[in-house]
PDB file of C-alpha atoms and ligand atoms in Angstrom:
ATOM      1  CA  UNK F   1      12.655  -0.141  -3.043  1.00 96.00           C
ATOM      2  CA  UNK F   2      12.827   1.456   0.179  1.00 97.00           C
ATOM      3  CA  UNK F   3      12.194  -1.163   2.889  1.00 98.00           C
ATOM      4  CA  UNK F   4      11.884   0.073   6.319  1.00 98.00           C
ATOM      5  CA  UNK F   5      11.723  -2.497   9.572  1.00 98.00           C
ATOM      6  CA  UNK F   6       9.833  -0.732  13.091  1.00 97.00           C
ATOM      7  CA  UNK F   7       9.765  -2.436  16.286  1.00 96.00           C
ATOM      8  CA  UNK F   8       5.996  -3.391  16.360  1.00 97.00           C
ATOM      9  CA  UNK F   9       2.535  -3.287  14.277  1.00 98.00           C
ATOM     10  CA  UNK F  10       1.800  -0.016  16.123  1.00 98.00           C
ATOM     11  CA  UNK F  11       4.806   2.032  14.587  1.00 98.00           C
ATOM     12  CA  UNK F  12       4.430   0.309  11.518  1.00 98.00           C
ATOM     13  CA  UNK F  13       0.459   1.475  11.283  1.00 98.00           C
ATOM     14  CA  UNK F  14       1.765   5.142  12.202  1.00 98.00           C
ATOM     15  CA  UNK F  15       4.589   5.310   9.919  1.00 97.00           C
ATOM     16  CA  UNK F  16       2.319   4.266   6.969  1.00 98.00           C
ATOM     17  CA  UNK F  17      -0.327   6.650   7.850  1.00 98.00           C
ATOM     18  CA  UNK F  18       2.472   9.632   8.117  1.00 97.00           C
ATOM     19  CA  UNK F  19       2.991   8.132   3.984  1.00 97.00           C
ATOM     20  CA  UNK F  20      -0.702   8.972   3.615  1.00 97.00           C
ATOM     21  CA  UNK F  21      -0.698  11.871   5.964  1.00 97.00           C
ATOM     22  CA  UNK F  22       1.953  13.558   3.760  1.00 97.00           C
ATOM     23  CA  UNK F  23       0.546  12.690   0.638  1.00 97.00           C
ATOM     24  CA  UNK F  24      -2.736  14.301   1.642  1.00 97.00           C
ATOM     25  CA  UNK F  25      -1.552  17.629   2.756  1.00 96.00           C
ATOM     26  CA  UNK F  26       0.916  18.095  -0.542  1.00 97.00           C
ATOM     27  CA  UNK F  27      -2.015  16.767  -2.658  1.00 98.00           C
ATOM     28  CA  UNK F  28      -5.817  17.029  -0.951  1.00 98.00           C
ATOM     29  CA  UNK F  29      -7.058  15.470  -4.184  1.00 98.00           C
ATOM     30  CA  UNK F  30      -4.773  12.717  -4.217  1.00 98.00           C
ATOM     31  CA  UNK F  31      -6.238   9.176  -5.356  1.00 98.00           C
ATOM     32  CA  UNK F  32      -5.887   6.528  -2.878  1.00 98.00           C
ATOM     33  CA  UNK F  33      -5.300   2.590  -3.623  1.00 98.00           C
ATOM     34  CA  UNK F  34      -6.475   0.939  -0.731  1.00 98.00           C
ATOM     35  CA  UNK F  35      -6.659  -2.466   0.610  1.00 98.00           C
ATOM     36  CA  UNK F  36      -8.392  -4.633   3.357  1.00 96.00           C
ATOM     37  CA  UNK F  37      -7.441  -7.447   5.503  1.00 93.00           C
ATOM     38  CA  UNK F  38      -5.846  -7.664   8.564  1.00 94.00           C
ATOM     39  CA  UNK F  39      -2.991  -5.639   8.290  1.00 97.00           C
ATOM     40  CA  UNK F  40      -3.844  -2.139   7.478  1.00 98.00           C
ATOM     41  CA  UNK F  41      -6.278  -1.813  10.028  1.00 98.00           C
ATOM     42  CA  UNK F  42      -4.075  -0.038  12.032  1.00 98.00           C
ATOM     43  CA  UNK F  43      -3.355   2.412   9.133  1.00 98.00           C
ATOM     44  CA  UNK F  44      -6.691   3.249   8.634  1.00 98.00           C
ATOM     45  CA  UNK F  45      -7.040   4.115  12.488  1.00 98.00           C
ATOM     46  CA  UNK F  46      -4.207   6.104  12.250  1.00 98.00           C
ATOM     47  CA  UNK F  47      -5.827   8.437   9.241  1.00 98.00           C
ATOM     48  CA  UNK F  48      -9.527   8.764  11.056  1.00 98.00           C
ATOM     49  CA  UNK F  49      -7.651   9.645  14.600  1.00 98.00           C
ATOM     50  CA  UNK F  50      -6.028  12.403  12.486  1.00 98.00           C
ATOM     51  CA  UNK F  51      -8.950  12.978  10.669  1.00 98.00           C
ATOM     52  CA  UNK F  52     -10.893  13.687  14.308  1.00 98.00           C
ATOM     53  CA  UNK F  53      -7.799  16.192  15.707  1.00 97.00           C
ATOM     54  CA  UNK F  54      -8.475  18.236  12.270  1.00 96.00           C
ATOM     55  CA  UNK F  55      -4.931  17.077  10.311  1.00 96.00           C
ATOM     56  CA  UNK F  56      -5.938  15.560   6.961  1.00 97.00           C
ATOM     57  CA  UNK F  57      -9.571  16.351   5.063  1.00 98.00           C
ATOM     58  CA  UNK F  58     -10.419  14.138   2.813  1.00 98.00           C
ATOM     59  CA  UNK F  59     -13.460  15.980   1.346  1.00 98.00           C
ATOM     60  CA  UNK F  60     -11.203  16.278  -1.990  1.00 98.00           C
ATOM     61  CA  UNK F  61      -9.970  12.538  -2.507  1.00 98.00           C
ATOM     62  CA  UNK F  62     -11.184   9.702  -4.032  1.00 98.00           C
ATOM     63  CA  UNK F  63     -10.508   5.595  -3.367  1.00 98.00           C
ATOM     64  CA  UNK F  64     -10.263   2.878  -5.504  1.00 98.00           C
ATOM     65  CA  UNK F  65      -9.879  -0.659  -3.460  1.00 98.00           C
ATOM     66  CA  UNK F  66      -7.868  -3.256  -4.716  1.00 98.00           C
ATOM     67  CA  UNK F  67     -10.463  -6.061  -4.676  1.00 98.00           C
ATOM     68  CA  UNK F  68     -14.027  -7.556  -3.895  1.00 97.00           C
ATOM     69  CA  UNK F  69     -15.781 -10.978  -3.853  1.00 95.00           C
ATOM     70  CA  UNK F  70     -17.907 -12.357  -6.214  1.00 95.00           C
ATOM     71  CA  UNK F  71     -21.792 -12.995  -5.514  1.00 91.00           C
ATOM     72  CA  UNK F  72     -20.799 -10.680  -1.780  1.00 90.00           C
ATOM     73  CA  UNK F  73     -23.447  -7.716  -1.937  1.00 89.00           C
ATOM     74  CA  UNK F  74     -21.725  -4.198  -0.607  1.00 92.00           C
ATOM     75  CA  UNK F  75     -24.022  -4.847   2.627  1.00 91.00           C
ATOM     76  CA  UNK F  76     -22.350  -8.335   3.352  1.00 90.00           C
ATOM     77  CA  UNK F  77     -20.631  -8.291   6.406  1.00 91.00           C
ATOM     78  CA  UNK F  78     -17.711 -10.519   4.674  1.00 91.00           C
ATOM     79  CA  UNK F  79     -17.678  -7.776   1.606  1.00 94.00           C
ATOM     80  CA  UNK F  80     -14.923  -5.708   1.400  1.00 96.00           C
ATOM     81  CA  UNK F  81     -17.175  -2.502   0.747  1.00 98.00           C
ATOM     82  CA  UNK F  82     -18.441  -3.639   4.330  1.00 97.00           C
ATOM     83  CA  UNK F  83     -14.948  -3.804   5.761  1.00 97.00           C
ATOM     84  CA  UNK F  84     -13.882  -0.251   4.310  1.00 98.00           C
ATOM     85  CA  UNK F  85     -16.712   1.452   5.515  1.00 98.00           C
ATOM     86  CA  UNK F  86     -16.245  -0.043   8.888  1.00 98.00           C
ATOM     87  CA  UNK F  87     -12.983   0.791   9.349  1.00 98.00           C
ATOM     88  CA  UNK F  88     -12.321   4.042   7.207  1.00 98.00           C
ATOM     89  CA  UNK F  89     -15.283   5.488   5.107  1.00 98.00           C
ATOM     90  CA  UNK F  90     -17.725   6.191   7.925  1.00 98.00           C
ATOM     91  CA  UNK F  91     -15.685   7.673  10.349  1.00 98.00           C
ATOM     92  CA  UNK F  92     -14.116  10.302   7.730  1.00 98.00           C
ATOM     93  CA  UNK F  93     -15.619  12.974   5.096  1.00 98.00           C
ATOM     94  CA  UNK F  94     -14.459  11.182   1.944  1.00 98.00           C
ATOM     95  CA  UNK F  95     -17.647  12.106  -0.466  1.00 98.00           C
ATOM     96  CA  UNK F  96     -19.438   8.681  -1.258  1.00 97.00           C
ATOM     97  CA  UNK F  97     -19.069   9.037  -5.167  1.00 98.00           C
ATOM     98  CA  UNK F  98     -15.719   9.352  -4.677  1.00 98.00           C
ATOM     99  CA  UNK F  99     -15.419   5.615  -3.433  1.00 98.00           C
ATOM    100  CA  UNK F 100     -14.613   2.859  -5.723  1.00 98.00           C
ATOM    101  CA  UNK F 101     -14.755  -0.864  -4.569  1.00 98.00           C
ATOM    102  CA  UNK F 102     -15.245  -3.316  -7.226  1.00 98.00           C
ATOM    103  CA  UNK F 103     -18.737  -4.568  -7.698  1.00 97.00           C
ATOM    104  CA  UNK F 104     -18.989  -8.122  -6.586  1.00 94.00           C
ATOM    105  CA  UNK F 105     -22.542  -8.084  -7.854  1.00 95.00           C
ATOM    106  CA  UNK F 106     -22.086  -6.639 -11.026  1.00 95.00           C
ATOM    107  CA  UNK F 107     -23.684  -9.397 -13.584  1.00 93.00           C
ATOM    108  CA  UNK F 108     -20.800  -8.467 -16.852  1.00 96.00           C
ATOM    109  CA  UNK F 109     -17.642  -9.193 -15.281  1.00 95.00           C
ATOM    110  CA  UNK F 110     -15.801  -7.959 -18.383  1.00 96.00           C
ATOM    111  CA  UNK F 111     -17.699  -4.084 -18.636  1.00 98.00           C
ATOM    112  CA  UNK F 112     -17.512  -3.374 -15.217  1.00 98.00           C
ATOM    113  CA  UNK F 113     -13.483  -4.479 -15.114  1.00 98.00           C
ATOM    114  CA  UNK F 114     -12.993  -2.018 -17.887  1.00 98.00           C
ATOM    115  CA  UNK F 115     -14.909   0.719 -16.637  1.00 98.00           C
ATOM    116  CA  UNK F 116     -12.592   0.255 -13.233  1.00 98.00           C
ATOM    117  CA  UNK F 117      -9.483   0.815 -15.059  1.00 98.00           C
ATOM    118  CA  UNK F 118     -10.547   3.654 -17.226  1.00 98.00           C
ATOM    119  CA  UNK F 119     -11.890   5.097 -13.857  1.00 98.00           C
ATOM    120  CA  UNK F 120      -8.753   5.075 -12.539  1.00 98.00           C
ATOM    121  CA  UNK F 121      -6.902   6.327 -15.617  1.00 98.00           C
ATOM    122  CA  UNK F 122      -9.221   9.011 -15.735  1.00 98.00           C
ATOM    123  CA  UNK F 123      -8.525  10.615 -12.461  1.00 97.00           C
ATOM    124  CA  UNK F 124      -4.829  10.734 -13.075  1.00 97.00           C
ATOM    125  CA  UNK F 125      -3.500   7.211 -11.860  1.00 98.00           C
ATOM    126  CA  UNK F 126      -3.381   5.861  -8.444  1.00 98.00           C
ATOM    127  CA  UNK F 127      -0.776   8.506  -6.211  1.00 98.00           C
ATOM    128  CA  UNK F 128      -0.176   5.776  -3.507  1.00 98.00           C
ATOM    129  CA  UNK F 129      -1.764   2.261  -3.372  1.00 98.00           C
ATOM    130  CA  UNK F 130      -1.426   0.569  -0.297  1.00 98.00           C
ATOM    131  CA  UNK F 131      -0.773  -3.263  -0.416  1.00 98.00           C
ATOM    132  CA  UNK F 132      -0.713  -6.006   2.127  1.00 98.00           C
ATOM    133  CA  UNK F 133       0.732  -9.486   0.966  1.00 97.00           C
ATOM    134  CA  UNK F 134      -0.668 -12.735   1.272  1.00 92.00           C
ATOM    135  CA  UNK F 135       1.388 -15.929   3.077  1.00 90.00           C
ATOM    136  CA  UNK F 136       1.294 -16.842  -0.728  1.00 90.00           C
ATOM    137  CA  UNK F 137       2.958 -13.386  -1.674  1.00 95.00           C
ATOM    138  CA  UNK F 138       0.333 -12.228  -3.523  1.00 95.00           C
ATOM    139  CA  UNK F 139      -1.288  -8.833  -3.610  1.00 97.00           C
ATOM    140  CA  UNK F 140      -4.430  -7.838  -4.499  1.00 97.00           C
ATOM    141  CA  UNK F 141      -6.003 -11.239  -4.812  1.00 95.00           C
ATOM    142  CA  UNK F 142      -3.357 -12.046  -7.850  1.00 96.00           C
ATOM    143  CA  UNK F 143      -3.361 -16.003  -6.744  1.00 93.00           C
ATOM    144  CA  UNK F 144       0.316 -17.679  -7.853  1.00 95.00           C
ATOM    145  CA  UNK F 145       0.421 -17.941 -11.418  1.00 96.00           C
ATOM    146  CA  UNK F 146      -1.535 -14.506 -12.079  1.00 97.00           C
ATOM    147  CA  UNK F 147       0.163 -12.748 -15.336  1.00 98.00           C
ATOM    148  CA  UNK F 148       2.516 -10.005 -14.225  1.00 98.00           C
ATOM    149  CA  UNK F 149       0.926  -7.799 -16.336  1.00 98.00           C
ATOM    150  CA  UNK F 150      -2.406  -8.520 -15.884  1.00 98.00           C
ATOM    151  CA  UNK F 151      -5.395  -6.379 -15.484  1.00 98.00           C
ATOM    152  CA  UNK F 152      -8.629  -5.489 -13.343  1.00 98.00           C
ATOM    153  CA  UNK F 153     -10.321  -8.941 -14.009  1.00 98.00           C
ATOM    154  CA  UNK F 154     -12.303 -12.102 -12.207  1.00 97.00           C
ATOM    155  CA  UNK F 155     -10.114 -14.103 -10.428  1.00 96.00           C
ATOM    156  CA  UNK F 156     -10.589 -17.709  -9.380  1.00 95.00           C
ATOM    157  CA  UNK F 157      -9.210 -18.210  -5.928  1.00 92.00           C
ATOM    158  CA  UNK F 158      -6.710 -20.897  -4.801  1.00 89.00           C
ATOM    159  CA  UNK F 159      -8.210 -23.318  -2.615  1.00 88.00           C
ATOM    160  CA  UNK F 160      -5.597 -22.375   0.462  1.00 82.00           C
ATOM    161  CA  UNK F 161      -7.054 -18.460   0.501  1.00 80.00           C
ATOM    162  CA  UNK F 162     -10.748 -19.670   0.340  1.00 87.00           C
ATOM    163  CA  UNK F 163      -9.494 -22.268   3.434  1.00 86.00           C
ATOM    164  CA  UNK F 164      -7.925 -19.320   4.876  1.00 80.00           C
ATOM    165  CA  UNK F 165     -10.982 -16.916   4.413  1.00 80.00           C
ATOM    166  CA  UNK F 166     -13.448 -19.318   5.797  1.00 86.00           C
ATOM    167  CA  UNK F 167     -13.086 -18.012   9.512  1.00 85.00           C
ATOM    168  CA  UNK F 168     -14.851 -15.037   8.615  1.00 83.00           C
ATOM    169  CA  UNK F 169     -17.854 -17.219   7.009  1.00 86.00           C
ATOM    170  CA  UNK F 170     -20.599 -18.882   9.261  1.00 86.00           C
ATOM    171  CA  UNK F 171     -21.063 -21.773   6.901  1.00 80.00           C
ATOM    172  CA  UNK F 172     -17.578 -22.841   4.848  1.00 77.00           C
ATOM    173  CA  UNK F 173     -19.775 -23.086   1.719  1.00 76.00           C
ATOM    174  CA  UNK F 174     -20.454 -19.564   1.914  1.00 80.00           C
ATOM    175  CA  UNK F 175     -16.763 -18.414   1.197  1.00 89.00           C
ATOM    176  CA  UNK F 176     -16.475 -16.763  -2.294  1.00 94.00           C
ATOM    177  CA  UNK F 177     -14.402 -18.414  -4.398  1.00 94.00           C
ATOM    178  CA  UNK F 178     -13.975 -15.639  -6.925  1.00 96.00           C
ATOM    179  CA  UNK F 179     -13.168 -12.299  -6.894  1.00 96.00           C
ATOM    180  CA  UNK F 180     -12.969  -9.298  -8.759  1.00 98.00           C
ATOM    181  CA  UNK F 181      -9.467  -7.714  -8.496  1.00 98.00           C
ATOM    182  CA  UNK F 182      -6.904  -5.223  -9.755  1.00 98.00           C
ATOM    183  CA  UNK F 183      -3.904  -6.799 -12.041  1.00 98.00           C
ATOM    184  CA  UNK F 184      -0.499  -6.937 -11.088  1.00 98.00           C
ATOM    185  CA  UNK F 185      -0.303  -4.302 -14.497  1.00 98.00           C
ATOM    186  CA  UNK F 186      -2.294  -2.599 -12.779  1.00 98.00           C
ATOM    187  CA  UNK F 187      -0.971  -2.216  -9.493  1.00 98.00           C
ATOM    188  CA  UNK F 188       2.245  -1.723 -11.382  1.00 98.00           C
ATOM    189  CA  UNK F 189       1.154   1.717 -12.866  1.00 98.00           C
ATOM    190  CA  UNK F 190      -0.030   3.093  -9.310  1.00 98.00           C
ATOM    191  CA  UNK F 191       2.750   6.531  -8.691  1.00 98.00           C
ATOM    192  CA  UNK F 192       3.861   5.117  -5.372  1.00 98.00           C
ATOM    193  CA  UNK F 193       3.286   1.941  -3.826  1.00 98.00           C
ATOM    194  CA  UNK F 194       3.199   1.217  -0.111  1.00 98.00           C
ATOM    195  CA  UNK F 195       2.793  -2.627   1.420  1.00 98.00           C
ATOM    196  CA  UNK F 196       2.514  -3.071   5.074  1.00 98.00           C
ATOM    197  CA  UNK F 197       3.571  -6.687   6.356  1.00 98.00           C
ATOM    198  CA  UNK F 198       3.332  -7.638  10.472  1.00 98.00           C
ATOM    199  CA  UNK F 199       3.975 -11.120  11.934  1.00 98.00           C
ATOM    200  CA  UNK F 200       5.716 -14.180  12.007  1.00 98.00           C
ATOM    201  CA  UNK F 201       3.760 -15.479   9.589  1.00 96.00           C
ATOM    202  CA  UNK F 202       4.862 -13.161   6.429  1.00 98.00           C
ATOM    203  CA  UNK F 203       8.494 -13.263   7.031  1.00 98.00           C
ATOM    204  CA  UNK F 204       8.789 -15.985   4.567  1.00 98.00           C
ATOM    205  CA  UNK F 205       6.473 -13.843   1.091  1.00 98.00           C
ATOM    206  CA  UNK F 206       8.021 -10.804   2.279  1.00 98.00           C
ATOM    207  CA  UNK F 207      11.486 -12.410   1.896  1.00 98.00           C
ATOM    208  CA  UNK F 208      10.312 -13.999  -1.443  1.00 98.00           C
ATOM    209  CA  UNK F 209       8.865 -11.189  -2.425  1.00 98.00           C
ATOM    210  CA  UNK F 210      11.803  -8.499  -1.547  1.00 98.00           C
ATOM    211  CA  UNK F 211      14.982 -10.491  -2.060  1.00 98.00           C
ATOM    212  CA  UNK F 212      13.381 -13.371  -4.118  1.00 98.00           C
ATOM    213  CA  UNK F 213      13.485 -13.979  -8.131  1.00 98.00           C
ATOM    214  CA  UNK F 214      11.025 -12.127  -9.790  1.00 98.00           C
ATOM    215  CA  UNK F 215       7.956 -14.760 -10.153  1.00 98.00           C
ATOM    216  CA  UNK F 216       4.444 -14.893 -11.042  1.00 98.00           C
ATOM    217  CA  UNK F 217       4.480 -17.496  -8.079  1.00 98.00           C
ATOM    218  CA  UNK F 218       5.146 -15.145  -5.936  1.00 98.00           C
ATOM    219  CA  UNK F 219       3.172 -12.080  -7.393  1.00 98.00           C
ATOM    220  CA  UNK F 220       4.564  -9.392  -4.988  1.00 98.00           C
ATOM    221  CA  UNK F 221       7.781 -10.121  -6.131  1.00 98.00           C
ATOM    222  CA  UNK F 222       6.938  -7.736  -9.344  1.00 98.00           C
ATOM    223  CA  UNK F 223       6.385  -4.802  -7.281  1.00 98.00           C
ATOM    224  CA  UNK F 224      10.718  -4.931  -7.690  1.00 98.00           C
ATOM    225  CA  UNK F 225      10.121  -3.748 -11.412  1.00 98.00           C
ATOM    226  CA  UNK F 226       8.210  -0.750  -9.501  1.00 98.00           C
ATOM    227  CA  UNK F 227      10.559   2.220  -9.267  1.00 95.00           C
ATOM    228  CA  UNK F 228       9.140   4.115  -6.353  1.00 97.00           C
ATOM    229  CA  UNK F 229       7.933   1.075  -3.925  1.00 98.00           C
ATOM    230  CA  UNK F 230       7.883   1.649   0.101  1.00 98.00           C
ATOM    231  CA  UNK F 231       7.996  -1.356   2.535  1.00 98.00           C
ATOM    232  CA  UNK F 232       7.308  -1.177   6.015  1.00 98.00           C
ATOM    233  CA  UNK F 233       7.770  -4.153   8.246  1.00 98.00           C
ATOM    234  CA  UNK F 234       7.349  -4.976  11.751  1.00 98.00           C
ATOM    235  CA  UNK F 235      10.636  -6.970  13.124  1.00 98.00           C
ATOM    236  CA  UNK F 236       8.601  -9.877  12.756  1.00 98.00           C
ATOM    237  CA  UNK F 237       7.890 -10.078   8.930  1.00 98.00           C
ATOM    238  CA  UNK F 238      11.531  -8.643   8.321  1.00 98.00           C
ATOM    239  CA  UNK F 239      12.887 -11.727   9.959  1.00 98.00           C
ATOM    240  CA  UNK F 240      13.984 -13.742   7.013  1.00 98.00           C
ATOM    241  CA  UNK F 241      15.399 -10.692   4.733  1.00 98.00           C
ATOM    242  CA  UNK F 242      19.019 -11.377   4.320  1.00 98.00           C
ATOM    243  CA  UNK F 243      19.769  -7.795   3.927  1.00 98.00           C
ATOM    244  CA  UNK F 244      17.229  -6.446   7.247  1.00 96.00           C
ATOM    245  CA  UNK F 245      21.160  -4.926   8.408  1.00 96.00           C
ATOM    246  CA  UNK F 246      21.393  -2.978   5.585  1.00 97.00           C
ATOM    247  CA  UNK F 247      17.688  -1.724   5.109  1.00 97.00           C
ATOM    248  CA  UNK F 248      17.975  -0.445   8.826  1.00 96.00           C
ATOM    249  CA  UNK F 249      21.603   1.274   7.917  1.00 95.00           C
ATOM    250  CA  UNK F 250      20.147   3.321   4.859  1.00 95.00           C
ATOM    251  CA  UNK F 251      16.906   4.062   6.562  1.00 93.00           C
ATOM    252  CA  UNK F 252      19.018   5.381   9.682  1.00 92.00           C
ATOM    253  CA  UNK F 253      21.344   7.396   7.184  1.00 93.00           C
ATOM    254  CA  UNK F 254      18.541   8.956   5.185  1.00 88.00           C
ATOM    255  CA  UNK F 255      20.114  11.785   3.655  1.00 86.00           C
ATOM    256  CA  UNK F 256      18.622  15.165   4.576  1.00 81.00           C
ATOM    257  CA  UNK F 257      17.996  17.760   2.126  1.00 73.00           C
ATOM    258  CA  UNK F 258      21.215  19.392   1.288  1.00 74.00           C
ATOM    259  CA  UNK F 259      23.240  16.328   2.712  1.00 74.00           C
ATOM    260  CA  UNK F 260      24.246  15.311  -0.852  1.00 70.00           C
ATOM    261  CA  UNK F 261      24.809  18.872  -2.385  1.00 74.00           C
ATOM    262  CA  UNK F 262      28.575  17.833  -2.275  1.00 69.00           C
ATOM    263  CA  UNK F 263      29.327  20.599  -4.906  1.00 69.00           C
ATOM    264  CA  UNK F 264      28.055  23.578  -2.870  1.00 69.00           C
ATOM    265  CA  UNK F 265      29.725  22.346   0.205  1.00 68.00           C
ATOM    266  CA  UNK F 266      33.278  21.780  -1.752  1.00 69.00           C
ATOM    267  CA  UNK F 267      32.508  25.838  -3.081  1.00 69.00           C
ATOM    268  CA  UNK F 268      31.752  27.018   0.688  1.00 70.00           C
ATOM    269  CA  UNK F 269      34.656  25.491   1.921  1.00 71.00           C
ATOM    270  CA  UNK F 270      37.167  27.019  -1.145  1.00 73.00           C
ATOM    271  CA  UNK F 271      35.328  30.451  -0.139  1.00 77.00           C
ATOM    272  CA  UNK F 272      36.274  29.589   3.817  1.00 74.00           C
ATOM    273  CA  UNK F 273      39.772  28.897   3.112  1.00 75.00           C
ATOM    274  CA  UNK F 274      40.187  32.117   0.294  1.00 77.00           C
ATOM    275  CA  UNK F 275      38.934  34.422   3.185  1.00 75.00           C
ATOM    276  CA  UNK F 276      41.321  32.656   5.714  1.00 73.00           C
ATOM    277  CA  UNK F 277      44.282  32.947   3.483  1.00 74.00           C
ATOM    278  CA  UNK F 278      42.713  36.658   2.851  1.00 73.00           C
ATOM    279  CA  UNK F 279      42.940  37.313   6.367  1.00 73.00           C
ATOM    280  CA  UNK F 280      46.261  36.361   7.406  1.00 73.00           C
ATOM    281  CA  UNK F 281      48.116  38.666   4.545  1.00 69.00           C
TER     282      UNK F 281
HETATM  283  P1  PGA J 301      -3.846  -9.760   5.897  1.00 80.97           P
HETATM  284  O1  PGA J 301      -4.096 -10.085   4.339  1.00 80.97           O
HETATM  285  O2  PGA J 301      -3.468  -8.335   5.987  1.00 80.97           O
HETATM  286  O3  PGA J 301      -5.176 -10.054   6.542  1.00 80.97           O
HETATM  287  O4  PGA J 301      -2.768 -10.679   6.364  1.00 80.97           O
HETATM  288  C1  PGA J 301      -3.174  -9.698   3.378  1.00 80.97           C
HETATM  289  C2  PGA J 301      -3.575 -10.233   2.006  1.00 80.97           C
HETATM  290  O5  PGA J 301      -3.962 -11.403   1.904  1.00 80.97           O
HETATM  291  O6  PGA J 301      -3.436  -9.486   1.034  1.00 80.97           O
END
């Protein structure tokens, strides 16, 4: 797990877009994982900005989202197909078809889950999934408790994320209290995976989550059975890591390419000292 701590939310949003950025120009029909809330936001800015100066196309890609609420229509305001479009879809030239959010409508739960995973297995996996983590250290909306290998499923929420969600409802009673989301299994199989954390307030999961015991309590904390897992932290959420030292150390000693061809540079430097021993006779 590579976990990497910037100053503020603002070089965390860039650094994860540069992630995508990358991705996009080795692979311009890579398939995207994406998620909503609060936090990658400024990620998604980010990719339109370079969108509009002409740096990434994404006439080639295709998007699957992590999640969506139950009963929410994809015109709801509060549904996550809503969200995406405002903040990514409409502002780029991602092909509609080629958009995925789980059907909060659909009326068989159990199809349309199945058809979402064989979707994604179809295309060729997930090449990054971006993840943001909840103050209960979930991701996707795997609520504590969710199997660690579970799948693309319905998903009763815990009361404290439907209290937490209820500032974006007019009336309280509105607020979904199930949703439709990608397993922890699933998640698990995406190539590379890519959670964004900012604040105060997600020191404590991202701790748990990083450095903790591996727990379905704490369902982030399986992304360390994930061998090719990026975090990137504002100082803020990297607060509580006992090891933030160390992260900063590796991530500031990032080999370069060649850095670590020790057996070429141990030949070059024979050769140097042949020739200089040449030389002097
Ligand atoms: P946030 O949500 O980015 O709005 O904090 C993260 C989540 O609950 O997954």
């Amino acid at each position: 797990m590579e976990v990497i701590i910037t100053n503020d939310y603002d070089s965390l949003s860039k650094m994860a877009a540069q992630y995508v950025i990358d991705l996009l120009n080795r692979k311009p029909n890579a398939v995207l994982g994406l998620a909503t809330g609060s936090t990658p936001v400024g990620l998604y800015r980010e990719l339109v900005a370079r969108y509009r100066e002409h740096k990434i196309d994404f006439a080639q890609v295709t998007t699957f989202n992590l999640d969506e609420y139950v009963g929410l229509s994809s015109d709801h305001p509060q549904s996550y197909s809503h969200f995406m479009r405002e903040h990514l879809f409409e502002h780029i030239n991602i092909p509609e078809q080629a958009i995925h959010v789980p059907n909060g409508t659909t009326t068989n739960h159990e199809a349309f889950c199945q058809w979402y995973e064989g979707e994604i297995q179809r295309l060729g996996g997930i090449d990054v999934q971006i993840l943001g983590i909840g103050g209960d250290g979930h991701i996707a909306f795997n609520e504590p408790g969710s199997s660690l290998g579970s799948r693309t499923r319905l998903k009763t929420l815990m009361e404290q994320t439907v209290v937490d969600n209820a500032r974006f409802f007019d009336d309280p009673g509105d607020v979904p209290r199930y949703a439709i989301t990608m397993g922890v299994g699933t998640i698990l199989e995406a190539h590379h995976c890519l959670l964004v954390a900012s604040g105060e307030n997600k020191a404590e999961p991202i701790a748990q989550a990083i450095e903790g015991p591996i727990t379905s309590l704490v369902t982030a904390s399986a992304l360390q059975l994930h061998r090719d897992v990026t975090v990137v932290l504002d100082e803020a959420a990297a607060s509580q890591l006992q090891l933030r030292d160390y992260y900063r150390w590796v991530h500031v000693n990032k080999p370069s390419p060649g850095d670590l061809d020790w057996h070429r540079k141990a030949e070059t430097q024979a050769e140097k000292s042949r020739r200089s021993t040449a030389e002097e006779l």
